[in-house]
């Protein structure tokens, strides 16, 4: 009480994420069903060596490499496979989709995110033309970070690659 603030943490990084291009190919299409496949590629254009300024108890600042999740991108070449099925009949519509993000190799700092797999399912009903009510189920799973950046250090949970990923 009555103390004067001498500093604070304002942690954040800036930068553009990796560039991603994606192509879609229609495998099947009729009045009721559509199946399409997609394939994309992420180009490692983002920085992944951004730093952050941490305010220490002794009223000084320490500049350290930002945690994995604070980096604007992973700076890895990633493959994005995907497949979609969609159907419709009268006012009803439905579908299933899968999309993955598969890093092909580690970045120059020696790490890459784990494989990401996203699944979606939906059921829709058109109340009137152009207005559809939809129920969706989404799920995802991602592996832990493989490898590590020796300059990302500390005792905080975000510095440990084993704490990334999940379902």
mmCIF file of C-alpha atoms in Angstrom:
data_model
loop_
_atom_site.group_PDB
_atom_site.id
_atom_site.type_symbol
_atom_site.label_atom_id
_atom_site.label_comp_id
_atom_site.label_asym_id
_atom_site.label_seq_id
_atom_site.Cartn_x
_atom_site.Cartn_y
_atom_site.Cartn_z
ATOM 1 C CA UNK A 1 0.000 0.000 0.000
ATOM 2 C CA UNK A 2 1.301 3.392 -0.946
ATOM 3 C CA UNK A 3 3.976 1.846 -3.177
ATOM 4 C CA UNK A 4 5.004 3.357 -6.476
ATOM 5 C CA UNK A 5 5.031 1.061 -9.531
ATOM 6 C CA UNK A 6 8.523 0.803 -10.999
ATOM 7 C CA UNK A 7 7.782 -1.186 -14.133
ATOM 8 C CA UNK A 8 5.714 -3.938 -15.683
ATOM 9 C CA UNK A 9 5.612 -6.694 -18.284
ATOM 10 C CA UNK A 10 4.147 -5.903 -21.657
ATOM 11 C CA UNK A 11 4.924 -9.092 -23.512
ATOM 12 C CA UNK A 12 4.183 -9.418 -27.215
ATOM 13 C CA UNK A 13 5.781 -9.837 -30.615
ATOM 14 C CA UNK A 14 5.054 -8.517 -34.086
ATOM 15 C CA UNK A 15 5.486 -9.946 -37.532
ATOM 16 C CA UNK A 16 3.730 -11.577 -40.452
ATOM 17 C CA UNK A 17 2.940 -15.288 -40.305
ATOM 18 C CA UNK A 18 4.129 -17.773 -42.906
ATOM 19 C CA UNK A 19 2.629 -17.444 -46.408
ATOM 20 C CA UNK A 20 0.252 -20.284 -47.336
ATOM 21 C CA UNK A 21 -0.998 -21.192 -50.802
ATOM 22 C CA UNK A 22 -3.716 -23.764 -51.352
ATOM 23 C CA UNK A 23 -5.206 -25.524 -54.371
ATOM 24 C CA UNK A 24 -8.604 -27.235 -54.497
ATOM 25 C CA UNK A 25 -9.622 -29.947 -56.961
ATOM 26 C CA UNK A 26 -13.202 -31.152 -57.402
ATOM 27 C CA UNK A 27 -13.167 -34.963 -57.493
ATOM 28 C CA UNK A 28 -16.926 -35.493 -57.848
ATOM 29 C CA UNK A 29 -19.957 -33.240 -58.217
ATOM 30 C CA UNK A 30 -23.605 -33.892 -58.951
ATOM 31 C CA UNK A 31 -26.866 -32.280 -57.832
ATOM 32 C CA UNK A 32 -26.720 -33.968 -54.421
ATOM 33 C CA UNK A 33 -23.047 -34.689 -53.529
ATOM 34 C CA UNK A 34 -19.675 -32.964 -53.853
ATOM 35 C CA UNK A 35 -16.209 -34.316 -53.008
ATOM 36 C CA UNK A 36 -13.107 -32.178 -53.265
ATOM 37 C CA UNK A 37 -9.470 -32.493 -52.257
ATOM 38 C CA UNK A 38 -7.068 -29.721 -51.374
ATOM 39 C CA UNK A 39 -3.339 -29.430 -51.041
ATOM 40 C CA UNK A 40 -1.448 -26.457 -49.715
ATOM 41 C CA UNK A 41 2.063 -25.409 -48.803
ATOM 42 C CA UNK A 42 3.345 -22.986 -46.156
ATOM 43 C CA UNK A 43 6.450 -21.009 -47.110
ATOM 44 C CA UNK A 44 8.833 -20.109 -44.241
ATOM 45 C CA UNK A 45 8.730 -16.311 -44.539
ATOM 46 C CA UNK A 46 7.943 -15.380 -40.930
ATOM 47 C CA UNK A 47 10.426 -14.538 -38.211
ATOM 48 C CA UNK A 48 10.766 -17.075 -35.395
ATOM 49 C CA UNK A 49 13.535 -15.392 -33.407
ATOM 50 C CA UNK A 50 11.461 -12.537 -31.959
ATOM 51 C CA UNK A 51 12.379 -11.380 -28.458
ATOM 52 C CA UNK A 52 10.405 -10.162 -25.467
ATOM 53 C CA UNK A 53 11.275 -7.882 -22.583
ATOM 54 C CA UNK A 54 10.677 -9.332 -19.105
ATOM 55 C CA UNK A 55 10.538 -7.148 -15.998
ATOM 56 C CA UNK A 56 12.536 -8.784 -13.215
ATOM 57 C CA UNK A 57 12.071 -8.491 -9.419
ATOM 58 C CA UNK A 58 15.236 -6.392 -9.158
ATOM 59 C CA UNK A 59 13.569 -3.659 -11.288
ATOM 60 C CA UNK A 60 15.598 -4.438 -14.419
ATOM 61 C CA UNK A 61 14.546 -5.840 -17.782
ATOM 62 C CA UNK A 62 15.812 -9.029 -19.410
ATOM 63 C CA UNK A 63 15.560 -9.425 -23.197
ATOM 64 C CA UNK A 64 14.972 -13.087 -24.111
ATOM 65 C CA UNK A 65 13.810 -15.074 -27.119
ATOM 66 C CA UNK A 66 9.997 -15.185 -27.026
ATOM 67 C CA UNK A 67 8.286 -18.499 -26.271
ATOM 68 C CA UNK A 68 7.247 -20.759 -29.134
ATOM 69 C CA UNK A 69 3.612 -19.583 -29.099
ATOM 70 C CA UNK A 70 4.695 -15.918 -29.207
ATOM 71 C CA UNK A 71 6.615 -16.363 -32.464
ATOM 72 C CA UNK A 72 4.660 -14.987 -35.468
ATOM 73 C CA UNK A 73 5.349 -18.208 -37.394
ATOM 74 C CA UNK A 74 7.246 -21.460 -37.214
ATOM 75 C CA UNK A 75 9.454 -20.740 -40.250
ATOM 76 C CA UNK A 76 8.948 -24.264 -41.580
ATOM 77 C CA UNK A 77 7.805 -25.737 -44.869
ATOM 78 C CA UNK A 78 4.392 -27.282 -44.092
ATOM 79 C CA UNK A 79 2.073 -29.441 -46.178
ATOM 80 C CA UNK A 80 -1.706 -28.841 -45.899
ATOM 81 C CA UNK A 81 -3.682 -31.870 -47.155
ATOM 82 C CA UNK A 82 -7.455 -31.765 -47.020
ATOM 83 C CA UNK A 83 -10.615 -33.491 -48.176
ATOM 84 C CA UNK A 84 -14.269 -32.426 -48.063
ATOM 85 C CA UNK A 85 -17.583 -34.163 -48.654
ATOM 86 C CA UNK A 86 -20.755 -32.070 -48.813
ATOM 87 C CA UNK A 87 -24.300 -33.077 -49.648
ATOM 88 C CA UNK A 88 -27.727 -31.536 -49.880
ATOM 89 C CA UNK A 89 -31.298 -32.551 -50.512
ATOM 90 C CA UNK A 90 -34.206 -30.135 -50.506
ATOM 91 C CA UNK A 91 -33.720 -27.855 -47.474
ATOM 92 C CA UNK A 92 -31.150 -30.128 -45.769
ATOM 93 C CA UNK A 93 -27.360 -29.967 -46.133
ATOM 94 C CA UNK A 94 -24.541 -31.920 -44.473
ATOM 95 C CA UNK A 95 -20.845 -32.516 -44.734
ATOM 96 C CA UNK A 96 -17.549 -33.779 -43.348
ATOM 97 C CA UNK A 97 -14.082 -32.316 -43.774
ATOM 98 C CA UNK A 98 -10.473 -32.965 -42.792
ATOM 99 C CA UNK A 99 -7.531 -30.579 -42.905
ATOM 100 C CA UNK A 100 -3.979 -31.274 -41.790
ATOM 101 C CA UNK A 101 -0.850 -29.216 -41.234
ATOM 102 C CA UNK A 102 2.242 -31.379 -41.520
ATOM 103 C CA UNK A 103 5.644 -29.717 -41.004
ATOM 104 C CA UNK A 104 8.142 -31.276 -43.409
ATOM 105 C CA UNK A 105 11.361 -30.437 -41.529
ATOM 106 C CA UNK A 106 12.678 -28.477 -38.577
ATOM 107 C CA UNK A 107 13.337 -24.748 -38.915
ATOM 108 C CA UNK A 108 16.876 -23.272 -38.701
ATOM 109 C CA UNK A 109 16.505 -23.065 -34.890
ATOM 110 C CA UNK A 110 15.983 -26.860 -34.667
ATOM 111 C CA UNK A 111 12.250 -27.262 -33.946
ATOM 112 C CA UNK A 112 8.877 -27.698 -35.612
ATOM 113 C CA UNK A 113 5.296 -27.896 -34.406
ATOM 114 C CA UNK A 114 3.672 -31.327 -34.156
ATOM 115 C CA UNK A 115 1.317 -32.549 -36.866
ATOM 116 C CA UNK A 116 -2.109 -30.880 -36.720
ATOM 117 C CA UNK A 117 -5.302 -32.729 -37.746
ATOM 118 C CA UNK A 118 -8.671 -30.908 -37.826
ATOM 119 C CA UNK A 119 -12.027 -32.647 -38.354
ATOM 120 C CA UNK A 120 -15.412 -30.988 -38.960
ATOM 121 C CA UNK A 121 -18.936 -32.282 -39.442
ATOM 122 C CA UNK A 122 -22.124 -30.291 -39.961
ATOM 123 C CA UNK A 123 -25.837 -30.580 -40.569
ATOM 124 C CA UNK A 124 -27.860 -27.671 -41.877
ATOM 125 C CA UNK A 125 -31.436 -26.755 -42.653
ATOM 126 C CA UNK A 126 -32.465 -23.859 -44.892
ATOM 127 C CA UNK A 127 -35.302 -22.020 -43.217
ATOM 128 C CA UNK A 128 -35.747 -19.768 -46.250
ATOM 129 C CA UNK A 129 -33.633 -19.308 -49.366
ATOM 130 C CA UNK A 130 -30.258 -17.879 -48.346
ATOM 131 C CA UNK A 131 -30.731 -18.476 -44.588
ATOM 132 C CA UNK A 132 -29.437 -21.773 -43.165
ATOM 133 C CA UNK A 133 -29.314 -22.915 -39.563
ATOM 134 C CA UNK A 134 -26.306 -25.177 -38.934
ATOM 135 C CA UNK A 135 -25.126 -27.540 -36.192
ATOM 136 C CA UNK A 136 -21.388 -28.284 -36.218
ATOM 137 C CA UNK A 137 -19.006 -30.676 -34.507
ATOM 138 C CA UNK A 138 -15.306 -29.784 -34.601
ATOM 139 C CA UNK A 139 -12.281 -31.613 -33.282
ATOM 140 C CA UNK A 140 -8.532 -31.245 -33.544
ATOM 141 C CA UNK A 141 -5.405 -32.998 -32.383
ATOM 142 C CA UNK A 142 -1.837 -31.697 -32.503
ATOM 143 C CA UNK A 143 1.424 -33.349 -31.519
ATOM 144 C CA UNK A 144 4.024 -31.772 -29.265
ATOM 145 C CA UNK A 145 6.805 -29.625 -30.644
ATOM 146 C CA UNK A 146 9.620 -31.780 -32.024
ATOM 147 C CA UNK A 147 13.099 -30.516 -31.258
ATOM 148 C CA UNK A 148 13.789 -27.321 -29.320
ATOM 149 C CA UNK A 149 15.315 -23.875 -29.622
ATOM 150 C CA UNK A 150 18.216 -23.564 -27.141
ATOM 151 C CA UNK A 151 17.606 -19.802 -26.881
ATOM 152 C CA UNK A 152 14.047 -20.318 -25.587
ATOM 153 C CA UNK A 153 14.733 -20.953 -21.942
ATOM 154 C CA UNK A 154 13.311 -20.456 -18.499
ATOM 155 C CA UNK A 155 11.104 -22.186 -15.959
ATOM 156 C CA UNK A 156 7.748 -21.067 -17.373
ATOM 157 C CA UNK A 157 5.542 -23.731 -18.964
ATOM 158 C CA UNK A 158 5.594 -22.047 -22.444
ATOM 159 C CA UNK A 159 9.380 -22.596 -22.676
ATOM 160 C CA UNK A 160 9.018 -26.415 -22.629
ATOM 161 C CA UNK A 161 8.191 -27.929 -26.060
ATOM 162 C CA UNK A 162 6.549 -30.935 -24.349
ATOM 163 C CA UNK A 163 3.692 -28.737 -23.103
ATOM 164 C CA UNK A 164 2.462 -27.908 -26.613
ATOM 165 C CA UNK A 165 -0.095 -29.906 -28.555
ATOM 166 C CA UNK A 166 -3.172 -31.774 -27.390
ATOM 167 C CA UNK A 167 -6.712 -32.704 -28.383
#
